[in-house]
PDB file of C-alpha atoms and ligand atoms in Angstrom:
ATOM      1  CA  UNK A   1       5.430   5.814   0.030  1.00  0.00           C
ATOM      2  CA  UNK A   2       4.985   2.724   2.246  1.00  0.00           C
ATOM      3  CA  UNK A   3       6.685  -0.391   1.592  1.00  0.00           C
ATOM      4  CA  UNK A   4       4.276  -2.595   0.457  1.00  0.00           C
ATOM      5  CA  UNK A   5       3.154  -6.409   0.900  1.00  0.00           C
ATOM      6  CA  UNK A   6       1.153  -8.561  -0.229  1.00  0.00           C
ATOM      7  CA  UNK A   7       0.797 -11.322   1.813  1.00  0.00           C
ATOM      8  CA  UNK A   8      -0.702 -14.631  -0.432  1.00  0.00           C
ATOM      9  CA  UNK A   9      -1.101 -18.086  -0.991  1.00  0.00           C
ATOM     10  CA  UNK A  10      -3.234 -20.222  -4.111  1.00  0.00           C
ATOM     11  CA  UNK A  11      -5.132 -21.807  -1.049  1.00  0.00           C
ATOM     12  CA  UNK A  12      -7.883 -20.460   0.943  1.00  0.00           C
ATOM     13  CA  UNK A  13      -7.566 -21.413   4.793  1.00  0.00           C
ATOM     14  CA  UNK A  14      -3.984 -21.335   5.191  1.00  0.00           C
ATOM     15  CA  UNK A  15      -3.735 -18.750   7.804  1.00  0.00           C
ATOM     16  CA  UNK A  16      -2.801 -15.598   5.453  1.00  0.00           C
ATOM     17  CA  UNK A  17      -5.102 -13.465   6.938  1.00  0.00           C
ATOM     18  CA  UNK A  18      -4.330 -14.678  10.484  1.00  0.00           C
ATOM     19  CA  UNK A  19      -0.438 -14.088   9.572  1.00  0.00           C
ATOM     20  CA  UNK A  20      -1.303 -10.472   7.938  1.00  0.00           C
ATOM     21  CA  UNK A  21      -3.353  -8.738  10.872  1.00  0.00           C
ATOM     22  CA  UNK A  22      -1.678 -10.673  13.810  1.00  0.00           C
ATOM     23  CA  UNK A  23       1.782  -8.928  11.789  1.00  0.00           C
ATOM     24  CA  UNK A  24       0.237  -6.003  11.318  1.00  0.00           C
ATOM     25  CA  UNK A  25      -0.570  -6.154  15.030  1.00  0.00           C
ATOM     26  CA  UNK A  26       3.296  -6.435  15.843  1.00  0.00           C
ATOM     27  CA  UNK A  27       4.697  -3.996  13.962  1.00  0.00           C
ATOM     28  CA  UNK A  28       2.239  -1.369  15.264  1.00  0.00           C
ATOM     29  CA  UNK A  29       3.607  -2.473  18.567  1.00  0.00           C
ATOM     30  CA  UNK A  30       7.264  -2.080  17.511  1.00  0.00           C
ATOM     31  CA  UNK A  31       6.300   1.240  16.584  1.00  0.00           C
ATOM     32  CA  UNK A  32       5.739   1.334  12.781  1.00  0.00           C
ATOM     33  CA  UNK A  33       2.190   3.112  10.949  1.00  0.00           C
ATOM     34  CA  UNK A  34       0.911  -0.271   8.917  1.00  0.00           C
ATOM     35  CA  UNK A  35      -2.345  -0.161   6.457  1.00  0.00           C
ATOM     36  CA  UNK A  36      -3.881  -3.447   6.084  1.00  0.00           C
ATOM     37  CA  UNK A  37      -5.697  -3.154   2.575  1.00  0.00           C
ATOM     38  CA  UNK A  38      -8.679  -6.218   2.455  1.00  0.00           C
ATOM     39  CA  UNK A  39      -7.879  -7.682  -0.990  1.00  0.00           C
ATOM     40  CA  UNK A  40     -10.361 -10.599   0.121  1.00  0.00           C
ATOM     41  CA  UNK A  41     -14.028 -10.314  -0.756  1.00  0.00           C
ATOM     42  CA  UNK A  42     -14.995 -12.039   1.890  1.00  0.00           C
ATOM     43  CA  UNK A  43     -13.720  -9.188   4.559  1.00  0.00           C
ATOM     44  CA  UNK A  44     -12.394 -11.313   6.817  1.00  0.00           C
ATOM     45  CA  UNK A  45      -8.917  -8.995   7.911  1.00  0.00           C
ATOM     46  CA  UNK A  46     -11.668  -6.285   8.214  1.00  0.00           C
ATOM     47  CA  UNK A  47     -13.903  -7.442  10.280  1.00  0.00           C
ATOM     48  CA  UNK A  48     -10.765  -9.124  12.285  1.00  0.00           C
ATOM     49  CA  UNK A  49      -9.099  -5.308  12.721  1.00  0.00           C
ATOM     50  CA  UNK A  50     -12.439  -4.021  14.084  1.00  0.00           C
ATOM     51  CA  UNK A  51     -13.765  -2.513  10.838  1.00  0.00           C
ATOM     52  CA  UNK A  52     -17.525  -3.298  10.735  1.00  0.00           C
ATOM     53  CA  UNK A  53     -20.943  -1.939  10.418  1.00  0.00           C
ATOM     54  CA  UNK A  54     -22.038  -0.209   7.063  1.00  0.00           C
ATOM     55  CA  UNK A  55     -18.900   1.025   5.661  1.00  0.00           C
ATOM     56  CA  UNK A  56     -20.883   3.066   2.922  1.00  0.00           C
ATOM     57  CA  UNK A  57     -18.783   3.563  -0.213  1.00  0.00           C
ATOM     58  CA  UNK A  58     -15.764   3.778   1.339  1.00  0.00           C
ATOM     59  CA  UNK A  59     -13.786   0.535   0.860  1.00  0.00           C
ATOM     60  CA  UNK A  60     -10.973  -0.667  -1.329  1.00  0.00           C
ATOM     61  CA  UNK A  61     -13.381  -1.671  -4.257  1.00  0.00           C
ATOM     62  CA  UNK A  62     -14.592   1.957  -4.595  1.00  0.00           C
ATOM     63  CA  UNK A  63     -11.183   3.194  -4.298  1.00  0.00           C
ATOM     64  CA  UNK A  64      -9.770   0.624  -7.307  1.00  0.00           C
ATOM     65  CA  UNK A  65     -12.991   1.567  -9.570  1.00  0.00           C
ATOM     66  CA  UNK A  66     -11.900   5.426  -9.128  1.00  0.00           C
ATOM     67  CA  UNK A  67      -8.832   4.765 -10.890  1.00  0.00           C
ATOM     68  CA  UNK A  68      -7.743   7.950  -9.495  1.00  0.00           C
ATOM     69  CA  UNK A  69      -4.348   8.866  -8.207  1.00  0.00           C
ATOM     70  CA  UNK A  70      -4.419   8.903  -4.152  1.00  0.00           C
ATOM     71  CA  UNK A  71      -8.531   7.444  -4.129  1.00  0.00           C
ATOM     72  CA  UNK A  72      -7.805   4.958  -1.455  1.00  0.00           C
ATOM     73  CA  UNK A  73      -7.431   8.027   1.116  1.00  0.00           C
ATOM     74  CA  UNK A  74     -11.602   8.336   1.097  1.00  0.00           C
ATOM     75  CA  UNK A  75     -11.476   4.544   1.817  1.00  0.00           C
ATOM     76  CA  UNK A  76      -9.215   4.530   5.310  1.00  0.00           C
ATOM     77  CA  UNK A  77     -10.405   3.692   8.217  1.00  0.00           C
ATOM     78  CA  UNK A  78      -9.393   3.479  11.383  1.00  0.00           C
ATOM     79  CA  UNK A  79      -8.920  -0.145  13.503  1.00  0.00           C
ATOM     80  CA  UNK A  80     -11.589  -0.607  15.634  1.00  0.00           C
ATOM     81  CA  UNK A  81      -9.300  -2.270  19.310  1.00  0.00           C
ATOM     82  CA  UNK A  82      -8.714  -0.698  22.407  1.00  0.00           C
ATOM     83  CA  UNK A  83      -5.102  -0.823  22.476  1.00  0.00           C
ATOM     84  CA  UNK A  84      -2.729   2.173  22.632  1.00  0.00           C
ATOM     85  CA  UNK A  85      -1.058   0.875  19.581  1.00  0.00           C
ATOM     86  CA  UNK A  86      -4.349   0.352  17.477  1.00  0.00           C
ATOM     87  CA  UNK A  87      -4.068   3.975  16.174  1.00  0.00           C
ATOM     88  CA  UNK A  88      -1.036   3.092  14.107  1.00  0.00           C
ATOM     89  CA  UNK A  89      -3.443   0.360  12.484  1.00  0.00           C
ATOM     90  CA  UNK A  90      -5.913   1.635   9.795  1.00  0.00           C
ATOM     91  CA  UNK A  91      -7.835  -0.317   7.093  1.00  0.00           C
ATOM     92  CA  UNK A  92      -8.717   0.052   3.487  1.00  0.00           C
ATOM     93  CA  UNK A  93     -11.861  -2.939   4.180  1.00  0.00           C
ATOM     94  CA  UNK A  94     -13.051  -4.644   1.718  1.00  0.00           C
ATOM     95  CA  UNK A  95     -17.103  -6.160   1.214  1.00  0.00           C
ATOM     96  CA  UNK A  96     -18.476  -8.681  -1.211  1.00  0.00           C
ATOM     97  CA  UNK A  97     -18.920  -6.073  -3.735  1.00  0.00           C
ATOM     98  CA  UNK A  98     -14.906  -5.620  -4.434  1.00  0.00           C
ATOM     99  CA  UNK A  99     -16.284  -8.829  -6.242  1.00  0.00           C
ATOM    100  CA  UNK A 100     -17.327  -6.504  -8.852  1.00  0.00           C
ATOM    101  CA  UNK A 101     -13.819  -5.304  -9.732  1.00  0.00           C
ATOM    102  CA  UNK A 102     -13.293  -9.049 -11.079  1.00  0.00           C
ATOM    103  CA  UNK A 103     -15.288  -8.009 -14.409  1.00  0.00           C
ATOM    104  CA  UNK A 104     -12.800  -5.097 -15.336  1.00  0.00           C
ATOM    105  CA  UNK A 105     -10.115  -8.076 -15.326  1.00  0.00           C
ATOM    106  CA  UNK A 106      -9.951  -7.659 -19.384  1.00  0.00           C
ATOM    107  CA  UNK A 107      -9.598  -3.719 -19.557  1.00  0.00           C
ATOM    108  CA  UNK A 108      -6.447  -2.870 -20.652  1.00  0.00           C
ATOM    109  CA  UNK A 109      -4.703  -1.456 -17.392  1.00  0.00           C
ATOM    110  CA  UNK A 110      -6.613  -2.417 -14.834  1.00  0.00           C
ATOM    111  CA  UNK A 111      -3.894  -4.369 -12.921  1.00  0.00           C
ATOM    112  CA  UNK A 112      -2.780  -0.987 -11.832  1.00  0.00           C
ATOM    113  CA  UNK A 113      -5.473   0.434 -10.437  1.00  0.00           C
ATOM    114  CA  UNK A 114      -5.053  -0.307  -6.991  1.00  0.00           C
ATOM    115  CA  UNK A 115      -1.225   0.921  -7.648  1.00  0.00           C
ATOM    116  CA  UNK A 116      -3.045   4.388  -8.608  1.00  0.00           C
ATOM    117  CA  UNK A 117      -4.919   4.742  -5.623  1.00  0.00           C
ATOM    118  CA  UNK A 118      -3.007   4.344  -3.371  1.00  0.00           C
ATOM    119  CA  UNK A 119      -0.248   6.505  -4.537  1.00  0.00           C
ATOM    120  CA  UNK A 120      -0.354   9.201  -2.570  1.00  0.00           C
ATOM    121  CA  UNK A 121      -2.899   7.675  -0.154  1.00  0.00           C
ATOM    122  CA  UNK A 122      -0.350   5.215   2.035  1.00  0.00           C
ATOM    123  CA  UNK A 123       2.651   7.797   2.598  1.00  0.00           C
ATOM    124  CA  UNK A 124       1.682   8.285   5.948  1.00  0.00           C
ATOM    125  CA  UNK A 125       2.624   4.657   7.177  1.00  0.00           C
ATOM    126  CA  UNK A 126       5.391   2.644   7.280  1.00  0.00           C
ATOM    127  CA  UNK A 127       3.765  -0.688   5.830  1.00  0.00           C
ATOM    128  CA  UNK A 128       1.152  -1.273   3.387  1.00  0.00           C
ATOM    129  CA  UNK A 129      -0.104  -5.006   3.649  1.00  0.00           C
ATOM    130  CA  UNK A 130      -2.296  -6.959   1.517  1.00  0.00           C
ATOM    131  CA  UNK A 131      -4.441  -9.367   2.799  1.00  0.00           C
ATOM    132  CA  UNK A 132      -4.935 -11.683  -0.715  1.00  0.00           C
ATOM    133  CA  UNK A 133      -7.692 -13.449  -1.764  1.00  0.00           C
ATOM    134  CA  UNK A 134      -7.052 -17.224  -2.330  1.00  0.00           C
ATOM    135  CA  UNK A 135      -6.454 -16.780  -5.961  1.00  0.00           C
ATOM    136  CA  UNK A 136      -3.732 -15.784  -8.689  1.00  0.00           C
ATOM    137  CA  UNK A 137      -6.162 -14.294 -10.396  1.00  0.00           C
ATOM    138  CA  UNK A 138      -7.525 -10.434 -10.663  1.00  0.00           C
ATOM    139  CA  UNK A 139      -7.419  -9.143  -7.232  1.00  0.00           C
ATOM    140  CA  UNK A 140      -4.455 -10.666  -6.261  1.00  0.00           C
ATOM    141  CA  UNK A 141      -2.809  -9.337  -8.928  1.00  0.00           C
ATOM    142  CA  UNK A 142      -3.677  -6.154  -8.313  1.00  0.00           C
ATOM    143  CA  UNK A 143      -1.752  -6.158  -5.058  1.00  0.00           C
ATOM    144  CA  UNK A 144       0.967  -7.732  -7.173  1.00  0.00           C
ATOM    145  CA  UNK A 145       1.018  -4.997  -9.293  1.00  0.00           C
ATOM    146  CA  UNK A 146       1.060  -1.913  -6.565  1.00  0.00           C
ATOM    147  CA  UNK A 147       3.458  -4.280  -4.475  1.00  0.00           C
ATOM    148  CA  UNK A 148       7.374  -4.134  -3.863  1.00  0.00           C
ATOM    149  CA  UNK A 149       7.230  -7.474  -2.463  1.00  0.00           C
ATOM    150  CA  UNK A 150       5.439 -10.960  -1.668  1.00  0.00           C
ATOM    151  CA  UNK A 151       5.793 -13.013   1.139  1.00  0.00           C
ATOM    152  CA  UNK A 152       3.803 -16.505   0.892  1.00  0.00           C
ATOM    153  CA  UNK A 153       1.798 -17.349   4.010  1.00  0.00           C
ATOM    154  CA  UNK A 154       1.533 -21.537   4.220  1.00  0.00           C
ATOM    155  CA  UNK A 155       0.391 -24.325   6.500  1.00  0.00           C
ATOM    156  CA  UNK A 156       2.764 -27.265   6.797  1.00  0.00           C
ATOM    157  CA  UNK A 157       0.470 -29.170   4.938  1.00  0.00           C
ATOM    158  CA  UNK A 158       0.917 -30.727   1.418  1.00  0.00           C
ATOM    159  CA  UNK A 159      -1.979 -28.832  -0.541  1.00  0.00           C
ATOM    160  CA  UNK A 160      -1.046 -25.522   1.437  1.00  0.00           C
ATOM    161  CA  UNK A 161       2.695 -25.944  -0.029  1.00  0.00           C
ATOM    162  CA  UNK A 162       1.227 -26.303  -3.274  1.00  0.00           C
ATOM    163  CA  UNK A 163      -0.559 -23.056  -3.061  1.00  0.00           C
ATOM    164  CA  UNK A 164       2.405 -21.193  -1.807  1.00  0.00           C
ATOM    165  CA  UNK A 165       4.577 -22.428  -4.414  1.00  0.00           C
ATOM    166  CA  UNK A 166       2.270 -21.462  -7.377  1.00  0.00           C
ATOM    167  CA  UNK A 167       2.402 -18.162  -5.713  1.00  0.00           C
ATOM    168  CA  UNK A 168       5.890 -18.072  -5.438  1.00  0.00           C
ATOM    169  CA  UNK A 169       6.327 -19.031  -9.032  1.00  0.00           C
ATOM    170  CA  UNK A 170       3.329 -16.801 -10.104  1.00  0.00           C
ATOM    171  CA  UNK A 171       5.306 -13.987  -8.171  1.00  0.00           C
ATOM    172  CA  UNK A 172       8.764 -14.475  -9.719  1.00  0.00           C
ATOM    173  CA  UNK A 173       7.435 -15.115 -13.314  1.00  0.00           C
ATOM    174  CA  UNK A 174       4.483 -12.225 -13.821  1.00  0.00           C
ATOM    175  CA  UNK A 175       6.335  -8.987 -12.241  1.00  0.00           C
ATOM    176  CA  UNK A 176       6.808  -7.481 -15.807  1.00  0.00           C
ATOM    177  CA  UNK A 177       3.584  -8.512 -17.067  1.00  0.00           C
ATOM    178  CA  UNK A 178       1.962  -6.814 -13.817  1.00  0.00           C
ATOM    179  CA  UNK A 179       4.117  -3.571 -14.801  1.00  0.00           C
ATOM    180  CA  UNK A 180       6.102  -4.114 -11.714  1.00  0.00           C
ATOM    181  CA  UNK A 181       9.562  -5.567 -12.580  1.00  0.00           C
ATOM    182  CA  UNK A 182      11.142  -4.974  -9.541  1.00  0.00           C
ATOM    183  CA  UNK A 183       8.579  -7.363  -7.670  1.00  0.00           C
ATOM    184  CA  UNK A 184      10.186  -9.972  -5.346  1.00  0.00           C
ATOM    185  CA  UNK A 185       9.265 -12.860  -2.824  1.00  0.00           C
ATOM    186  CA  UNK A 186      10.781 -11.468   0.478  1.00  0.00           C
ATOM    187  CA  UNK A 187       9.522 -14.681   2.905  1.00  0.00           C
ATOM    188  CA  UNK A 188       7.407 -17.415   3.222  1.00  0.00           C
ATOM    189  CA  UNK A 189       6.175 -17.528   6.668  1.00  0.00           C
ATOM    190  CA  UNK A 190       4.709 -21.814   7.986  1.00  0.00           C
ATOM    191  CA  UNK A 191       1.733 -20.929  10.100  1.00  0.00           C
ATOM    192  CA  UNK A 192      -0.884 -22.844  12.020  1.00  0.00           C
ATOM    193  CA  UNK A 193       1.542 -25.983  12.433  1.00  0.00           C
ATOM    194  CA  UNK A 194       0.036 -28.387  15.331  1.00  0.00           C
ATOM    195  CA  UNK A 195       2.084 -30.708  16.760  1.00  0.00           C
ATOM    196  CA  UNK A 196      -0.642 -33.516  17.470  1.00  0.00           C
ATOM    197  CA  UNK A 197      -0.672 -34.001  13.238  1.00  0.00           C
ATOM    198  CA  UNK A 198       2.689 -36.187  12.702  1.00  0.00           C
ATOM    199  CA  UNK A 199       1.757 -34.818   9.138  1.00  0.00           C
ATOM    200  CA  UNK A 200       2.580 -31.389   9.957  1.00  0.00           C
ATOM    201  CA  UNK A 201       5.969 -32.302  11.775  1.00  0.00           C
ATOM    202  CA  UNK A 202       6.816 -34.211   8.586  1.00  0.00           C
ATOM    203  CA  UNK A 203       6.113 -31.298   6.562  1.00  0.00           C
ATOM    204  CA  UNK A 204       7.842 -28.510   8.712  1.00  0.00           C
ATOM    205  CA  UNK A 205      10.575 -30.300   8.572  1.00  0.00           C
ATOM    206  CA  UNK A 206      10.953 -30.484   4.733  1.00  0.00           C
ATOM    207  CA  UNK A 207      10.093 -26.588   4.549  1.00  0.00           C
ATOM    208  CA  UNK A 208      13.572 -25.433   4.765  1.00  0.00           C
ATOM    209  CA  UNK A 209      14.358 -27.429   1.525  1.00  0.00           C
ATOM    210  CA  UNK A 210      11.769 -26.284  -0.240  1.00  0.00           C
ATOM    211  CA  UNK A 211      11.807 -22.850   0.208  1.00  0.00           C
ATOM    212  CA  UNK A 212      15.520 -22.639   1.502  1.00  0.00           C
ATOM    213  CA  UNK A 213      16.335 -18.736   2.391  1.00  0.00           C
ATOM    214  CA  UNK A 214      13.101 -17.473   1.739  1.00  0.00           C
ATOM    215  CA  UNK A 215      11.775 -19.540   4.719  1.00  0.00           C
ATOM    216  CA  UNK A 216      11.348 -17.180   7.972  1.00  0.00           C
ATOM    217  CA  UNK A 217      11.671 -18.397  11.634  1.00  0.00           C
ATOM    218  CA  UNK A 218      10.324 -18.596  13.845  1.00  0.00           C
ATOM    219  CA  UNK A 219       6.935 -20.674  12.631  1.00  0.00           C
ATOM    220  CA  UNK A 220       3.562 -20.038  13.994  1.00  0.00           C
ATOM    221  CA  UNK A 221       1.867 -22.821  15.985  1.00  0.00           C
ATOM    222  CA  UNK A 222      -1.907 -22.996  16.660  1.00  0.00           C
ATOM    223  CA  UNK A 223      -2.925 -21.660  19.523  1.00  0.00           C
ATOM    224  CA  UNK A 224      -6.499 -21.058  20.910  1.00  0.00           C
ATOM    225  CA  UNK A 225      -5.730 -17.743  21.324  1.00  0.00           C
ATOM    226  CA  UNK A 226      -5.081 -16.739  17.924  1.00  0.00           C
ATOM    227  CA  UNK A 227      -8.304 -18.258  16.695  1.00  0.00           C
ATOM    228  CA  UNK A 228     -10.206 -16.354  19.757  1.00  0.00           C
ATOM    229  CA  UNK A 229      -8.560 -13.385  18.759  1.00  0.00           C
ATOM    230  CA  UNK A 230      -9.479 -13.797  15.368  1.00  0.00           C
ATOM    231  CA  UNK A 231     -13.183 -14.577  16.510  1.00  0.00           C
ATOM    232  CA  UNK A 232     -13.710 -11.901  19.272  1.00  0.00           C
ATOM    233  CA  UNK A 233     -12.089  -9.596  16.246  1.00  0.00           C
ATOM    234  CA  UNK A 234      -9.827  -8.283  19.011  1.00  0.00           C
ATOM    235  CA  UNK A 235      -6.170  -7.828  19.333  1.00  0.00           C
ATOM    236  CA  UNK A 236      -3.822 -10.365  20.815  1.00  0.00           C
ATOM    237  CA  UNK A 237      -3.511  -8.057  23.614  1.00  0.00           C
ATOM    238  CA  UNK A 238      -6.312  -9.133  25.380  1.00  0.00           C
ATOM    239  CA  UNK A 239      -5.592 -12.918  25.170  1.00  0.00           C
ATOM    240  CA  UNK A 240      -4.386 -12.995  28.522  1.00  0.00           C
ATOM    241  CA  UNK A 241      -3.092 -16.499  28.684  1.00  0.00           C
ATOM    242  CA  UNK A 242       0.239 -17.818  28.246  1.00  0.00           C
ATOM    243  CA  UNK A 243      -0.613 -19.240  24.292  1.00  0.00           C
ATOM    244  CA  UNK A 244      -1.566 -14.883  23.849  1.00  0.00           C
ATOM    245  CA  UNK A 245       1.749 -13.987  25.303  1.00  0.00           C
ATOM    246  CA  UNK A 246       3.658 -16.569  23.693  1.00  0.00           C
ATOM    247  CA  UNK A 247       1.755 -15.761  20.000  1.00  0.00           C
ATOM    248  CA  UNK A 248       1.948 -12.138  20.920  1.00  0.00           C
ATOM    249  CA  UNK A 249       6.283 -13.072  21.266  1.00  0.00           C
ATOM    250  CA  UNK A 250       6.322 -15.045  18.242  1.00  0.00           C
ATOM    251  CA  UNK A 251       4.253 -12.285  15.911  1.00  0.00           C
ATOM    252  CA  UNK A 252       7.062  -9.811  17.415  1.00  0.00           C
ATOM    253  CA  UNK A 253      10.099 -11.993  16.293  1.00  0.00           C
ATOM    254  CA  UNK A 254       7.977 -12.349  12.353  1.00  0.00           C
ATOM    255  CA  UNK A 255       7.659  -8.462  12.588  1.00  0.00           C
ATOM    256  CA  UNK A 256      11.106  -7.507  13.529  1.00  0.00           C
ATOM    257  CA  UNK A 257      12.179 -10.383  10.389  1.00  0.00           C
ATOM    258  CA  UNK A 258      10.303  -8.016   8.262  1.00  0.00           C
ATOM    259  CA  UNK A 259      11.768  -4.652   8.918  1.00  0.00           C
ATOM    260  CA  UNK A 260      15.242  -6.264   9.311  1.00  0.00           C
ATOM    261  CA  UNK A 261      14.258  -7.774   5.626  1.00  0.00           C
ATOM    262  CA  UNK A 262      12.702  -4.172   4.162  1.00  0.00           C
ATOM    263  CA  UNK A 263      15.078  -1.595   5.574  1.00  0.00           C
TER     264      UNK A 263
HETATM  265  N1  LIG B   1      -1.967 -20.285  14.354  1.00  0.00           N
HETATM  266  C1  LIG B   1      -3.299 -20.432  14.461  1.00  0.00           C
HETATM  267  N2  LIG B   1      -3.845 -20.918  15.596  1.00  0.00           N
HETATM  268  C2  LIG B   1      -5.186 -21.076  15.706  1.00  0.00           C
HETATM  269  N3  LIG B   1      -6.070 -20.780  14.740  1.00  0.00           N
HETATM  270  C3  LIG B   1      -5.575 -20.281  13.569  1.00  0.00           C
HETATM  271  C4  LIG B   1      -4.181 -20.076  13.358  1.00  0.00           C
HETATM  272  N4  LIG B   1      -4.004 -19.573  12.113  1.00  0.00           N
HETATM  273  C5  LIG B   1      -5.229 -19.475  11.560  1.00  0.00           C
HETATM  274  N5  LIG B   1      -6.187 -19.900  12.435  1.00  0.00           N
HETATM  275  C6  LIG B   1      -7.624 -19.968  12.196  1.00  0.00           C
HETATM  276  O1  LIG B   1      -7.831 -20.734  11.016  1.00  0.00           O
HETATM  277  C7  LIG B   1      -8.876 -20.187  10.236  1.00  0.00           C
HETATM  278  C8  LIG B   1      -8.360 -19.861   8.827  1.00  0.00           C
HETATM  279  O2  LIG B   1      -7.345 -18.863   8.909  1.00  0.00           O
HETATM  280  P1  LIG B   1      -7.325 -17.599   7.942  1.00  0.00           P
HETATM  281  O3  LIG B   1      -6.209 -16.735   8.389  1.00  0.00           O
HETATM  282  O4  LIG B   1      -8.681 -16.971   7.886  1.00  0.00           O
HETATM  283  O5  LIG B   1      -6.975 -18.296   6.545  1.00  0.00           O
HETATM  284  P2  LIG B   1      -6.938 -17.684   5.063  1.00  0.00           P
HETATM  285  O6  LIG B   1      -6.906 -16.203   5.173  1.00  0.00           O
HETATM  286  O7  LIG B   1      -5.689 -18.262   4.451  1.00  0.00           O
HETATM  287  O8  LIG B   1      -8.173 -18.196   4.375  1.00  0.00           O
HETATM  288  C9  LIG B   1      -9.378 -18.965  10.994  1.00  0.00           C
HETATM  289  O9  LIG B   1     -10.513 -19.341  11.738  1.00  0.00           O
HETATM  290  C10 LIG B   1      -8.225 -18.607  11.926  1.00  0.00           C
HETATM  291  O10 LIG B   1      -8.672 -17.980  13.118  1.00  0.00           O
HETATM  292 MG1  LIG B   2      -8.178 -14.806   4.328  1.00  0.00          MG
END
């Protein structure tokens, strides 16, 4: 089985599915076989990894309504980028329908449906990473549930903070009630921190006391290239300027913290 991550945050724009497919990106570059399953409705980290076009019934919502041991397998695909290390990548995408899944919230079980299909279905890569919705609520939960570990995904910005920490706590309180026990926050990674906002440099700098260990370095800055990345749904590979290389660096150092924290 892959280790698996869900990557989340109570707040929507916060850069967690930046953060999951630029990390993704890196540790297919370092080597490692990483699904990125689309726990979003709105697609985004699909769309992003080169997954688009009519995807038929084969995304992550079909695979969770199966409730069927290994039914996420029918719902891989690969990522869409020219780059050599692309083929490592593959995506169980996600389309406004896995908005459906939200009304099976009250059957008894259903938190562990995505668990179920993907059993069986990820042990061919090294990571399995969950790109969240901005929520606590159903869909997050079922990465929770199929998850060994979180890792909050923040903004240096007071709302942001507020979101990670309600995941955090959300995280360390709800792992039996999600039938996972052994669930645990592995990281937060600060993302998207710019340096003309004296509001963000206030806020780094009181990250390490509020998350203390949990906090990873190095933090992300924004850079044009990781939004053109994002918005060309290409790889950081072929941001050829020095904010691509240096975001391409940083993504490296976040990926090797992950392994270093998994293995
Ligand atoms: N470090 C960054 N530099 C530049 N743009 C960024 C950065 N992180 C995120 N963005 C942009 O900010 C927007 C929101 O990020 P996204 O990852 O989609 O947030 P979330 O998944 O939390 O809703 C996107 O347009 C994304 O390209
Ligand atoms: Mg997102």
């Amino acid at each position: 089985m892959a280790t698996r991550i869900a990557m989340g945050n109570n707040k929507g724009g916060v850069g967690k599915t930046t953060v999951t497919v630029r990390t993704a990106e890196a540790l297919a570059a370092l080597g490692k076989r990483v699904l990125v399953v689309d726990m979003d409705p709105q697609g985004n980290s699909s769309r992003r990894l080169g997954v688009v076009g009519d995807l038929g019934k084969r995304t992550i919502s079909e695979a969770i309504k199966a409730n069927t041991l290994g039914a996420a397998a029918n719902s891989i695909w690969p990522c869409g980028w020219d780059a050599e290390y692309a083929t490592r990548i593959a995506v169980c995408p996600s389309t406004l329908a896995l908005e459906d899944r939200m009304s099976e919230a009250g059957v008894i079980g259903a938190h562990r449906r995505l668990s179920i299909a993907l059993d069986g279905a990820d042990d061919g890569f090294d990571y399995t990473l969950f790109d969240c919705p901005p929520s606590l609520f159903h869909l997050t939960q079922l990465a929770l549930a199929a998850a060994q570990y979180a890792v909050g995904v923040t903004e240096p910005e007071y709302y942001s903070i507020e979101g990670a920490l309600r995941f955090r706590a959300f995280v360390e309180a709800q792992g039996t009630n999600l039938s996972n026990p052994e669930l645990s926050m592995l990281g937060v990674i600060a993302a998207g921190y710019d340096v003309r906002k004296p509001a963000h440099l206030g806020q780094l700098e009181a990250l390490p006391e509020t998350f203390g260990d949990l906090l990873w370095q190095p933090t992300i800055p924004v850079r044009t290239a990781i939004q053109d990345a994002d918005e060309s749904q290409g790889p950081l590979l072929a941001q050829r300027t020095d904010g691509g290389r240096e975001a391409r660096a940083l993504f490296g150092q976040l990926a090797e913290r992950l392994i270093k924290a998994t293995s």
